[in-house]
Amino acid sequence: MCTACGHESPKWHGRCPGCGEWNSIVEEARPAKAAGGVGVRGRRANALRPVALADVQAPEVDRLKTGIGEFDRVLGGGLVPGSVVLLGGAPGIGKSTITASALGNLAAAGRRVLYVSGEESAAQVRLRAERLGPHALQVPIVAETDLDTVAATVEAERPEVCVVDSVQVLNAAGLTGAPGSVGQVREVAGRLARVAKDGGPAVILVGHVTKEGSLAGPRVLEHLVDCVLSFEGERERTYRTLRALKNRFGSTSEAGVFEMREQGLVEVADASERFVAEATRAPGSVVLCSMEGSRPLLVEVQALVAPSELVPPRRVANGVDRNRLALVLAVLARHGGPSLGSSDVFVSVAGGVRVDEPGADLAIALALASAAKGLRLGSGARPLGAFGELGLTGELRHAAHPDRRLAEASKFGLEPVLAPGPRLTDLRSALRAAFAAQAGSERAA
Ligand SMILES: Nc1ncnc2c1ncn2[C@@H]1O[C@H](COP(=O)(O)OP(=O)(O)OP(=O)(O)O)[C@@H](O)[C@H]1O
Ligand SMILES: [Mg+2]
């Protein structure tokens, strides 16, 4: 079946004969025949009587708290019973670690849980649990890759929360595709979602991210589940961020910050304080007052500008969007900043954090200008704080929640902060203000 247009074909095609889309044909299990040998299509269905939403019975359900504050917050306040959560991330980022400690906490709180490990043997999972502490060791585990067996086990054990690690290794017996192929992954997720919806457990599906960065390959999987979480960060760094890409029961703009330690993933509640303390205060460094969902977060944006031999010169962006960087470079060149057409440009957000909001533009622009001029920004020992979106005509645009960003900045001693306002309306005035403050502090020193 074509995932784009629904065209059905008895054999696989590289290109769908129906709509011409490439690589969109996946294998689907045929729907089972209805009992009594009557075909599904031949059955006469009874009409239903619609009910006003106000009369629908909706029992109050308590969310299941995983005991990991940042994880609960990203989920929108905890796991919703019967929901399906897809947790994606690069290899080795800590998906098994976070799910194992969440199950450990739930088990310690008296919830029935189940860990289905398809990737690692029970002994390997035990080794990790030893690292995570006594709670994690109480979690019941099955090591199995056959989908039917897993579904039967879940139905027999009736856990309240079940983790499947990972969705790509489970094998649906009815399909010929290899485990991890599009059709297989769809079937596995669909089957487990049905088990969950029939009054079953909240299911956390662990999924790998493909090279292109999309979750578990097919986007189709994202439609099947209630909540898609992405675990990001660089493996060599200790900081990791968890963010919601889709959430039927909460906001998608929340993010949690974790640190990988010997005893597992530890929440970083005071992330802003750490990032400000670690800020280098060298030329090319600006502290960005960003928002991670409803929470302000201060992160250091660093830029390096170096003469280049290459045509076109290098543009390397870590933690910020490449296209956003290209836009900021163009606006800088046109509206009062340095022209960096013959320089290599590197921009990165310290700590391996990813910033995905337009409010980062001004901080990136100031870091680049500061790096290009070799001048340190900020007054005295304090780094410069900034936020704001850049428009194509060089104007500064408002970013969401300016008051919360400013409050967070003043909490950690960043004052003044360059932000869009009546006195700062465009990039030119922001650059002037940044370098004027700098010159003032040099004179005072
Ligand atoms: N003793 C330890 N101290 C600190 N960090 C550790 C320790 N042991 C493992 N780690 C970290 O845990 C990470 C592996 O975590 P985990 O197995 O949860 O990742 P994963 O996302 O499930 O990976 P995979 O995709 O391979 O299943 C390693 O990359 C390493 O950074
Ligand atoms: Mg794992």
GROMACS .gro file of C-alpha atoms and ligand atoms in nm:
model
  477
    1MET     CA    1   0.000   0.000   0.000
    2CYS     CA    2   0.124   0.349  -0.083
    3THR     CA    3   0.161   0.560   0.232
    4ALA     CA    4   0.104   0.874   0.026
    5CYS     CA    5  -0.209   0.793  -0.179
    6GLY     CA    6  -0.333   0.456  -0.052
    7HIS     CA    7  -0.284   0.276  -0.384
    8GLU     CA    8  -0.282  -0.104  -0.336
    9SER     CA    9  -0.067  -0.338  -0.536
   10PRO     CA   10   0.014  -0.711  -0.502
   11LYS     CA   11   0.386  -0.645  -0.545
   12TRP     CA   12   0.641  -0.390  -0.433
   13HIS     CA   13   0.733  -0.095  -0.655
   14GLY     CA   14   1.009   0.158  -0.608
   15ARG     CA   15   0.769   0.419  -0.741
   16CYS     CA   16   0.398   0.416  -0.670
   17PRO     CA   17   0.198   0.348  -0.991
   18GLY     CA   18  -0.088   0.547  -0.838
   19CYS     CA   19   0.068   0.880  -0.749
   20GLY     CA   20   0.425   0.855  -0.874
   21GLU     CA   21   0.580   0.901  -0.526
   22TRP     CA   22   0.913   0.725  -0.475
   23ASN     CA   23   0.973   0.476  -0.188
   24SER     CA   24   0.622   0.513  -0.051
   25ILE     CA   25   0.503   0.151  -0.096
   26VAL     CA   26   0.501  -0.050   0.228
   27GLU     CA   27   0.381  -0.399   0.303
   28GLU     CA   28   0.055  -0.412   0.499
   29ALA     CA   29  -0.108  -0.708   0.671
   30ARG     CA   30  -0.447  -0.789   0.514
   31PRO     CA   31  -0.738  -0.735   0.754
   32ALA     CA   32  -0.854  -1.067   0.898
   33LYS     CA   33  -1.180  -1.209   0.762
   34ALA     CA   34  -1.480  -1.157   0.991
   35ALA     CA   35  -1.595  -1.461   1.193
   36GLY     CA   36  -1.835  -1.703   1.018
   37GLY     CA   37  -1.659  -1.666   0.685
   38VAL     CA   38  -1.844  -1.348   0.588
   39GLY     CA   39  -1.614  -1.097   0.413
   40VAL     CA   40  -1.560  -0.768   0.594
   41ARG     CA   41  -1.710  -0.576   0.304
   42GLY     CA   42  -2.027  -0.789   0.279
   43ARG     CA   43  -2.141  -0.722   0.636
   44ARG     CA   44  -2.435  -0.490   0.704
   45ALA     CA   45  -2.344  -0.257   0.989
   46ASN     CA   46  -2.593  -0.112   1.236
   47ALA     CA   47  -2.616   0.268   1.247
   48LEU     CA   48  -2.490   0.436   1.563
   49ARG     CA   49  -2.660   0.711   1.761
   50PRO     CA   50  -2.427   1.011   1.813
   51VAL     CA   51  -2.390   1.142   2.168
   52ALA     CA   52  -2.338   1.505   2.269
   53LEU     CA   53  -1.984   1.553   2.398
   54ALA     CA   54  -2.124   1.689   2.725
   55ASP     CA   55  -2.292   1.351   2.786
   56VAL     CA   56  -1.982   1.143   2.713
   57GLN     CA   57  -1.857   0.973   3.027
   58ALA     CA   58  -1.496   1.070   3.086
   59PRO     CA   59  -1.363   0.933   3.413
   60GLU     CA   60  -1.096   1.144   3.582
   61VAL     CA   61  -0.767   0.974   3.512
   62ASP     CA   62  -0.459   1.040   3.714
   63ARG     CA   63  -0.143   1.078   3.517
   64LEU     CA   64   0.130   0.832   3.602
   65LYS     CA   65   0.426   1.021   3.744
   66THR     CA   66   0.757   0.879   3.629
   67GLY     CA   67   0.937   1.044   3.919
   68ILE     CA   68   1.173   1.219   3.676
   69GLY     CA   69   1.056   1.579   3.697
   70GLU     CA   70   1.186   1.696   3.361
   71PHE     CA   71   1.043   1.388   3.185
   72ASP     CA   72   0.700   1.442   3.344
   73ARG     CA   73   0.702   1.807   3.247
   74VAL     CA   74   0.780   1.731   2.882
   75LEU     CA   75   0.499   1.474   2.881
   76GLY     CA   76   0.262   1.746   3.004
   77GLY     CA   77   0.244   1.631   3.366
   78GLY     CA   78   0.308   1.258   3.348
   79LEU     CA   79   0.206   0.959   3.139
   80VAL     CA   80  -0.160   0.935   3.041
   81PRO     CA   81  -0.289   0.578   3.098
   82GLY     CA   82  -0.352   0.401   2.768
   83SER     CA   83  -0.144   0.644   2.565
   84VAL     CA   84   0.142   0.557   2.332
   85VAL     CA   85   0.463   0.757   2.353
   86LEU     CA   86   0.739   0.730   2.094
   87LEU     CA   87   1.080   0.817   2.238
   88GLY     CA   88   1.339   0.870   1.967
   89GLY     CA   89   1.705   0.953   1.976
   90ALA     CA   90   2.046   0.878   1.832
   91PRO     CA   91   2.227   0.558   1.937
   92GLY     CA   92   2.379   0.575   2.284
   93ILE     CA   93   2.204   0.897   2.381
   94GLY     CA   94   2.042   0.733   2.685
   95LYS     CA   95   1.697   0.614   2.575
   96SER     CA   96   1.724   0.281   2.757
   97THR     CA   97   1.868   0.457   3.061
   98ILE     CA   98   1.587   0.708   3.100
   99THR     CA   99   1.310   0.453   3.040
  100ALA     CA  100   1.466   0.206   3.282
  101SER     CA  101   1.489   0.463   3.559
  102ALA     CA  102   1.135   0.587   3.490
  103LEU     CA  103   1.004   0.230   3.522
  104GLY     CA  104   1.211   0.184   3.838
  105ASN     CA  105   1.051   0.490   3.996
  106LEU     CA  106   0.703   0.377   3.892
  107ALA     CA  107   0.763   0.029   4.034
  108ALA     CA  108   0.885   0.182   4.359
  109ALA     CA  109   0.562   0.386   4.371
  110GLY     CA  110   0.364   0.060   4.355
  111ARG     CA  111   0.272   0.064   3.984
  112ARG     CA  112   0.277  -0.253   3.774
  113VAL     CA  113   0.537  -0.211   3.501
  114LEU     CA  114   0.697  -0.422   3.229
  115TYR     CA  115   1.017  -0.375   3.033
  116VAL     CA  116   1.031  -0.550   2.696
  117SER     CA  117   1.388  -0.560   2.574
  118GLY     CA  118   1.440  -0.667   2.216
  119GLU     CA  119   1.785  -0.521   2.175
  120GLU     CA  120   1.964  -0.636   2.487
  121SER     CA  121   1.951  -0.958   2.684
  122ALA     CA  122   1.804  -0.953   3.035
  123ALA     CA  123   2.157  -0.981   3.177
  124GLN     CA  124   2.273  -0.671   2.990
  125VAL     CA  125   1.971  -0.474   3.110
  126ARG     CA  126   2.049  -0.588   3.463
  127LEU     CA  127   2.399  -0.443   3.438
  128ARG     CA  128   2.254  -0.104   3.349
  129ALA     CA  129   1.994  -0.128   3.626
  130GLU     CA  130   2.271  -0.192   3.880
  131ARG     CA  131   2.417   0.141   3.780
  132LEU     CA  132   2.080   0.312   3.818
  133GLY     CA  133   2.012   0.193   4.170
  134PRO     CA  134   1.784  -0.040   4.367
  135HIS     CA  135   1.451   0.086   4.220
  136ALA     CA  136   1.552  -0.007   3.867
  137LEU     CA  137   1.639  -0.361   3.976
  138GLN     CA  138   1.275  -0.426   4.074
  139VAL     CA  139   1.148  -0.384   3.717
  140PRO     CA  140   1.018  -0.709   3.562
  141ILE     CA  141   1.168  -0.773   3.218
  142VAL     CA  142   1.112  -0.998   2.918
  143ALA     CA  143   1.368  -1.020   2.640
  144GLU     CA  144   1.168  -1.098   2.327
  145THR     CA  145   1.142  -0.982   1.967
  146ASP     CA  146   0.828  -1.158   1.842
  147LEU     CA  147   0.537  -0.914   1.828
  148ASP     CA  148   0.265  -1.173   1.896
  149THR     CA  149   0.448  -1.301   2.204
  150VAL     CA  150   0.503  -0.947   2.331
  151ALA     CA  151   0.137  -0.852   2.280
  152ALA     CA  152   0.023  -1.173   2.454
  153THR     CA  153   0.261  -1.107   2.745
  154VAL     CA  154   0.135  -0.752   2.785
  155GLU     CA  155  -0.227  -0.872   2.780
  156ALA     CA  156  -0.153  -1.143   3.038
  157GLU     CA  157   0.058  -0.930   3.272
  158ARG     CA  158  -0.166  -0.620   3.243
  159PRO     CA  159   0.103  -0.368   3.343
  160GLU     CA  160   0.013  -0.001   3.386
  161VAL     CA  161   0.324   0.114   3.203
  162CYS     CA  162   0.516  -0.086   2.946
  163VAL     CA  163   0.841   0.006   2.768
  164VAL     CA  164   0.927  -0.157   2.436
  165ASP     CA  165   1.296  -0.118   2.356
  166SER     CA  166   1.295  -0.083   2.060
  167VAL     CA  167   1.015  -0.068   1.806
  168GLN     CA  168   1.260  -0.145   1.526
  169VAL     CA  169   1.367  -0.488   1.650
  170LEU     CA  170   1.021  -0.635   1.705
  171ASN     CA  171   0.915  -0.875   1.434
  172ALA     CA  172   0.555  -0.905   1.312
  173ALA     CA  173   0.520  -1.265   1.192
  174GLY     CA  174   0.260  -1.194   0.920
  175LEU     CA  175   0.491  -0.970   0.717
  176THR     CA  176   0.791  -1.069   0.508
  177GLY     CA  177   0.987  -0.745   0.550
  178ALA     CA  178   1.290  -0.744   0.779
  179PRO     CA  179   1.241  -0.602   1.133
  180GLY     CA  180   1.287  -0.227   1.121
  181SER     CA  181   1.145  -0.193   0.768
  182VAL     CA  182   0.866   0.058   0.720
  183GLY     CA  183   0.586  -0.197   0.702
  184GLN     CA  184   0.712  -0.389   1.005
  185VAL     CA  185   0.753  -0.080   1.222
  186ARG     CA  186   0.403   0.039   1.129
  187GLU     CA  187   0.252  -0.297   1.211
  188VAL     CA  188   0.435  -0.318   1.545
  189ALA     CA  189   0.336   0.033   1.649
  190GLY     CA  190  -0.024  -0.011   1.530
  191ARG     CA  191  -0.066  -0.340   1.714
  192LEU     CA  192   0.079  -0.207   2.040
  193ALA     CA  193  -0.133   0.109   2.008
  194ARG     CA  194  -0.446  -0.111   1.984
  195VAL     CA  195  -0.338  -0.305   2.293
  196ALA     CA  196  -0.288   0.027   2.478
  197LYS     CA  197  -0.619   0.178   2.366
  198ASP     CA  198  -0.820  -0.127   2.483
  199GLY     CA  199  -0.772  -0.025   2.843
  200GLY     CA  200  -0.414  -0.149   2.836
  201PRO     CA  201  -0.093   0.007   2.961
  202ALA     CA  202   0.067   0.335   2.872
  203VAL     CA  203   0.326   0.221   2.619
  204ILE     CA  204   0.661   0.390   2.566
  205LEU     CA  205   0.808   0.284   2.232
  206VAL     CA  206   1.179   0.345   2.199
  207GLY     CA  207   1.280   0.426   1.841
  208HIS     CA  208   1.605   0.494   1.663
  209VAL     CA  209   1.661   0.802   1.461
  210THR     CA  210   1.768   0.751   1.101
  211LYS     CA  211   2.070   0.922   0.951
  212GLU     CA  212   1.849   1.200   0.817
  213GLY     CA  213   1.732   1.262   1.173
  214SER     CA  214   1.370   1.163   1.122
  215LEU     CA  215   1.215   0.949   1.391
  216ALA     CA  216   1.213   0.577   1.314
  217GLY     CA  217   1.222   0.650   0.942
  218PRO     CA  218   0.857   0.675   0.848
  219ARG     CA  219   0.655   0.975   0.952
  220VAL     CA  220   0.356   0.742   0.950
  221LEU     CA  221   0.464   0.622   1.292
  222GLU     CA  222   0.426   0.972   1.430
  223HIS     CA  223   0.056   0.968   1.335
  224LEU     CA  224  -0.006   0.641   1.517
  225VAL     CA  225   0.119   0.753   1.855
  226ASP     CA  226  -0.010   1.015   2.099
  227CYS     CA  227   0.318   1.172   2.187
  228VAL     CA  228   0.655   1.193   2.010
  229LEU     CA  229   0.954   1.276   2.225
  230SER     CA  230   1.299   1.336   2.092
  231PHE     CA  231   1.613   1.294   2.296
  232GLU     CA  232   1.891   1.512   2.162
  233GLY     CA  233   2.243   1.609   2.243
  234GLU     CA  234   2.592   1.516   2.146
  235ARG     CA  235   2.712   1.186   2.276
  236GLU     CA  236   3.052   1.322   2.376
  237ARG     CA  237   2.893   1.595   2.588
  238THR     CA  238   2.711   1.524   2.907
  239TYR     CA  239   2.408   1.751   2.850
  240ARG     CA  240   2.104   1.608   2.676
  241THR     CA  241   1.770   1.771   2.601
  242LEU     CA  242   1.438   1.594   2.582
  243ARG     CA  243   1.168   1.769   2.383
  244ALA     CA  244   0.817   1.691   2.265
  245LEU     CA  245   0.761   1.707   1.888
  246LYS     CA  246   0.396   1.608   1.919
  247ASN     CA  247   0.180   1.573   2.227
  248ARG     CA  248  -0.193   1.507   2.233
  249PHE     CA  249  -0.205   1.570   2.608
  250GLY     CA  250   0.019   1.869   2.658
  251SER     CA  251   0.227   2.144   2.506
  252THR     CA  252   0.492   2.059   2.248
  253SER     CA  253   0.717   2.343   2.344
  254GLU     CA  254   0.845   2.196   2.670
  255ALA     CA  255   1.199   2.069   2.698
  256GLY     CA  256   1.394   1.907   2.978
  257VAL     CA  257   1.770   1.917   3.033
  258PHE     CA  258   1.957   1.613   3.161
  259GLU     CA  259   2.313   1.524   3.238
  260MET     CA  260   2.456   1.173   3.192
  261ARG     CA  261   2.631   1.060   3.509
  262GLU     CA  262   2.757   0.736   3.654
  263GLN     CA  263   2.421   0.677   3.830
  264GLY     CA  264   2.217   0.748   3.516
  265LEU     CA  265   2.053   1.056   3.370
  266VAL     CA  266   2.021   1.333   3.624
  267GLU     CA  267   1.786   1.626   3.577
  268VAL     CA  268   1.954   1.962   3.549
  269ALA     CA  269   1.716   2.198   3.724
  270ASP     CA  270   1.958   2.492   3.734
  271ALA     CA  271   2.066   2.473   3.369
  272SER     CA  272   2.072   2.852   3.323
  273GLU     CA  273   2.302   2.903   3.620
  274ARG     CA  274   2.550   2.647   3.490
  275PHE     CA  275   2.555   2.775   3.136
  276VAL     CA  276   2.608   3.135   3.252
  277ALA     CA  277   2.884   3.029   3.490
  278GLU     CA  278   3.053   2.836   3.209
  279ALA     CA  279   3.022   3.124   2.959
  280THR     CA  280   3.370   3.221   2.839
  281ARG     CA  281   3.337   3.603   2.825
  282ALA     CA  282   3.573   3.604   2.527
  283PRO     CA  283   3.518   3.776   2.192
  284GLY     CA  284   3.246   3.587   2.006
  285SER     CA  285   3.053   3.486   2.316
  286VAL     CA  286   2.700   3.609   2.390
  287VAL     CA  287   2.447   3.465   2.634
  288LEU     CA  288   2.115   3.398   2.466
  289CYS     CA  289   1.802   3.432   2.678
  290SER     CA  290   1.599   3.160   2.510
  291MET     CA  291   1.274   2.989   2.593
  292GLU     CA  292   1.244   2.614   2.619
  293GLY     CA  293   0.868   2.584   2.618
  294SER     CA  294   0.733   2.765   2.919
  295ARG     CA  295   1.074   2.784   3.080
  296PRO     CA  296   1.342   3.045   3.018
  297LEU     CA  297   1.691   2.908   2.962
  298LEU     CA  298   2.014   3.102   2.936
  299VAL     CA  299   2.266   2.945   2.698
  300GLU     CA  300   2.596   3.066   2.561
  301VAL     CA  301   2.619   3.121   2.186
  302GLN     CA  302   2.975   3.115   2.056
  303ALA     CA  303   3.099   3.230   1.719
  304LEU     CA  304   3.433   3.200   1.546
  305VAL     CA  305   3.523   3.389   1.230
  306ALA     CA  306   3.842   3.304   1.042
  307PRO     CA  307   3.979   3.405   0.699
  308SER     CA  308   3.905   3.134   0.447
  309GLU     CA  309   4.079   2.992   0.143
  310LEU     CA  310   3.768   2.809   0.036
  311VAL     CA  311   3.505   2.919  -0.214
  312PRO     CA  312   3.238   2.909  -0.085
  313PRO     CA  313   3.369   2.946   0.270
  314ARG     CA  314   3.262   2.714   0.551
  315ARG     CA  315   2.941   2.768   0.745
  316VAL     CA  316   2.922   2.536   1.044
  317ALA     CA  317   2.628   2.554   1.283
  318ASN     CA  318   2.600   2.344   1.599
  319GLY     CA  319   2.280   2.373   1.798
  320VAL     CA  320   2.129   2.636   1.567
  321ASP     CA  321   1.963   2.595   1.232
  322ARG     CA  322   2.197   2.636   0.930
  323ASN     CA  323   1.937   2.830   0.734
  324ARG     CA  324   1.888   3.063   1.027
  325LEU     CA  325   2.265   3.123   1.035
  326ALA     CA  326   2.268   3.201   0.662
  327LEU     CA  327   1.988   3.451   0.715
  328VAL     CA  328   2.167   3.620   1.006
  329LEU     CA  329   2.489   3.645   0.801
  330ALA     CA  330   2.302   3.806   0.513
  331VAL     CA  331   2.122   4.055   0.737
  332LEU     CA  332   2.450   4.141   0.914
  333ALA     CA  333   2.627   4.210   0.585
  334ARG     CA  334   2.345   4.432   0.461
  335HIS     CA  335   2.251   4.620   0.778
  336GLY     CA  336   2.551   4.759   0.956
  337GLY     CA  337   2.741   4.446   1.059
  338PRO     CA  338   3.062   4.294   0.922
  339SER     CA  339   3.053   4.126   0.583
  340LEU     CA  340   3.179   3.770   0.625
  341GLY     CA  341   3.164   3.656   0.263
  342SER     CA  342   3.530   3.553   0.259
  343SER     CA  343   3.552   3.406   0.609
  344ASP     CA  344   3.481   3.067   0.756
  345VAL     CA  345   3.205   3.100   1.013
  346PHE     CA  346   3.140   2.864   1.302
  347VAL     CA  347   2.852   2.909   1.543
  348SER     CA  348   2.770   2.678   1.826
  349VAL     CA  349   2.556   2.669   2.135
  350ALA     CA  350   2.772   2.564   2.428
  351GLY     CA  351   2.686   2.248   2.620
  352GLY     CA  352   2.542   2.069   2.318
  353VAL     CA  353   2.199   2.232   2.361
  354ARG     CA  354   1.982   2.290   2.053
  355VAL     CA  355   1.802   2.618   2.018
  356ASP     CA  356   1.512   2.607   1.775
  357GLU     CA  357   1.356   2.949   1.798
  358PRO     CA  358   1.383   3.265   1.590
  359GLY     CA  359   1.446   3.460   1.911
  360ALA     CA  360   1.808   3.340   1.887
  361ASP     CA  361   1.888   3.561   1.584
  362LEU     CA  362   2.011   3.868   1.767
  363ALA     CA  363   2.244   3.673   1.995
  364ILE     CA  364   2.393   3.494   1.692
  365ALA     CA  365   2.439   3.824   1.508
  366LEU     CA  366   2.609   3.990   1.807
  367ALA     CA  367   2.835   3.690   1.866
  368LEU     CA  368   2.940   3.700   1.500
  369ALA     CA  369   3.005   4.075   1.508
  370SER     CA  370   3.203   4.040   1.829
  371ALA     CA  371   3.409   3.755   1.685
  372ALA     CA  372   3.474   3.943   1.362
  373LYS     CA  373   3.595   4.255   1.548
  374GLY     CA  374   3.780   4.055   1.814
  375LEU     CA  375   3.603   4.260   2.082
  376ARG     CA  376   3.458   4.118   2.399
  377LEU     CA  377   3.095   4.209   2.472
  378GLY     CA  378   2.937   4.265   2.811
  379SER     CA  379   3.040   4.481   3.101
  380GLY     CA  380   3.310   4.388   3.350
  381ALA     CA  381   3.312   4.017   3.424
  382ARG     CA  382   2.954   3.978   3.306
  383PRO     CA  383   2.878   3.843   2.960
  384LEU     CA  384   2.626   4.020   2.739
  385GLY     CA  385   2.273   3.882   2.728
  386ALA     CA  386   2.050   3.920   2.422
  387PHE     CA  387   1.743   3.788   2.246
  388GLY     CA  388   1.519   3.892   1.956
  389GLU     CA  389   1.428   3.789   1.606
  390LEU     CA  390   1.583   3.956   1.300
  391GLY     CA  391   1.362   4.048   1.007
  392LEU     CA  392   1.491   4.051   0.651
  393THR     CA  393   1.499   4.430   0.644
  394GLY     CA  394   1.723   4.444   0.948
  395GLU     CA  395   1.444   4.522   1.194
  396LEU     CA  396   1.430   4.361   1.538
  397ARG     CA  397   1.112   4.167   1.601
  398HIS     CA  398   0.952   4.070   1.925
  399ALA     CA  399   1.022   3.728   2.068
  400ALA     CA  400   0.767   3.547   2.282
  401HIS     CA  401   0.767   3.598   2.663
  402PRO     CA  402   1.017   3.889   2.688
  403ASP     CA  403   0.933   3.942   3.057
  404ARG     CA  404   1.020   3.585   3.154
  405ARG     CA  405   1.347   3.600   2.961
  406LEU     CA  406   1.443   3.929   3.125
  407ALA     CA  407   1.352   3.796   3.469
  408GLU     CA  408   1.572   3.491   3.419
  409ALA     CA  409   1.859   3.708   3.297
  410SER     CA  410   1.841   3.941   3.595
  411LYS     CA  411   1.824   3.641   3.829
  412PHE     CA  412   2.173   3.546   3.710
  413GLY     CA  413   2.311   3.898   3.703
  414LEU     CA  414   2.292   3.963   3.328
  415GLU     CA  415   2.204   4.330   3.298
  416PRO     CA  416   2.134   4.511   3.076
  417VAL     CA  417   2.003   4.264   2.819
  418LEU     CA  418   1.974   4.368   2.455
  419ALA     CA  419   1.617   4.297   2.351
  420PRO     CA  420   1.369   4.440   2.101
  421GLY     CA  421   1.197   4.747   2.243
  422PRO     CA  422   1.125   5.114   2.172
  423ARG     CA  423   1.495   5.207   2.189
  424LEU     CA  424   1.620   4.900   2.005
  425THR     CA  425   1.427   4.867   1.683
  426ASP     CA  426   1.683   4.736   1.436
  427LEU     CA  427   2.013   4.553   1.407
  428ARG     CA  428   2.213   4.873   1.358
  429SER     CA  429   2.100   5.018   1.692
  430ALA     CA  430   2.160   4.683   1.865
  431LEU     CA  431   2.517   4.666   1.734
  432ARG     CA  432   2.577   5.025   1.842
  433ALA     CA  433   2.438   4.956   2.189
  434ALA     CA  434   2.644   4.636   2.228
  435PHE     CA  435   2.974   4.794   2.132
  436ALA     CA  436   2.902   5.122   2.317
  437ALA     CA  437   2.846   4.934   2.643
  438GLN     CA  438   3.167   4.745   2.577
  439ALA     CA  439   3.369   5.064   2.515
  440GLY     CA  440   3.220   5.218   2.830
  441SER     CA  441   3.327   4.928   3.046
  442GLU     CA  442   3.681   4.931   2.897
  443ARG     CA  443   3.709   5.300   2.987
  444ALA     CA  444   3.583   5.236   3.340
  445ALA     CA  445   3.841   4.959   3.378
  446LIG     N1  446   2.923   0.417   3.395
  446LIG     C1  447   2.879   0.515   3.319
  446LIG     N2  448   2.896   0.644   3.356
  446LIG     C2  449   2.851   0.745   3.281
  446LIG     N3  450   2.785   0.729   3.166
  446LIG     C3  451   2.764   0.603   3.123
  446LIG     C4  452   2.808   0.491   3.196
  446LIG     N4  453   2.772   0.379   3.128
  446LIG     C5  454   2.708   0.421   3.017
  446LIG     N5  455   2.702   0.555   3.013
  446LIG     C6  456   2.639   0.638   2.910
  446LIG     O1  457   2.516   0.580   2.871
  446LIG     C7  458   2.505   0.581   2.731
  446LIG     C8  459   2.425   0.462   2.684
  446LIG     O2  460   2.294   0.476   2.733
  446LIG     P1  461   2.175   0.390   2.677
  446LIG     O3  462   2.214   0.248   2.662
  446LIG     O4  463   2.057   0.423   2.760
  446LIG     O5  464   2.156   0.454   2.533
  446LIG     P2  465   2.049   0.414   2.424
  446LIG     O6  466   1.999   0.544   2.371
  446LIG     O7  467   1.952   0.317   2.477
  446LIG     O8  468   2.141   0.346   2.315
  446LIG     P3  469   2.102   0.237   2.203
  446LIG     O9  470   2.045   0.319   2.092
  446LIG    O10  471   2.230   0.176   2.167
  446LIG    O11  472   2.003   0.145   2.265
  446LIG     C9  473   2.646   0.576   2.680
  446LIG    O12  474   2.657   0.645   2.558
  446LIG    C10  475   2.724   0.647   2.787
  446LIG    O13  476   2.731   0.784   2.754
  447MG      MG  477   1.908   0.118   2.423
   0.00000   0.00000   0.00000
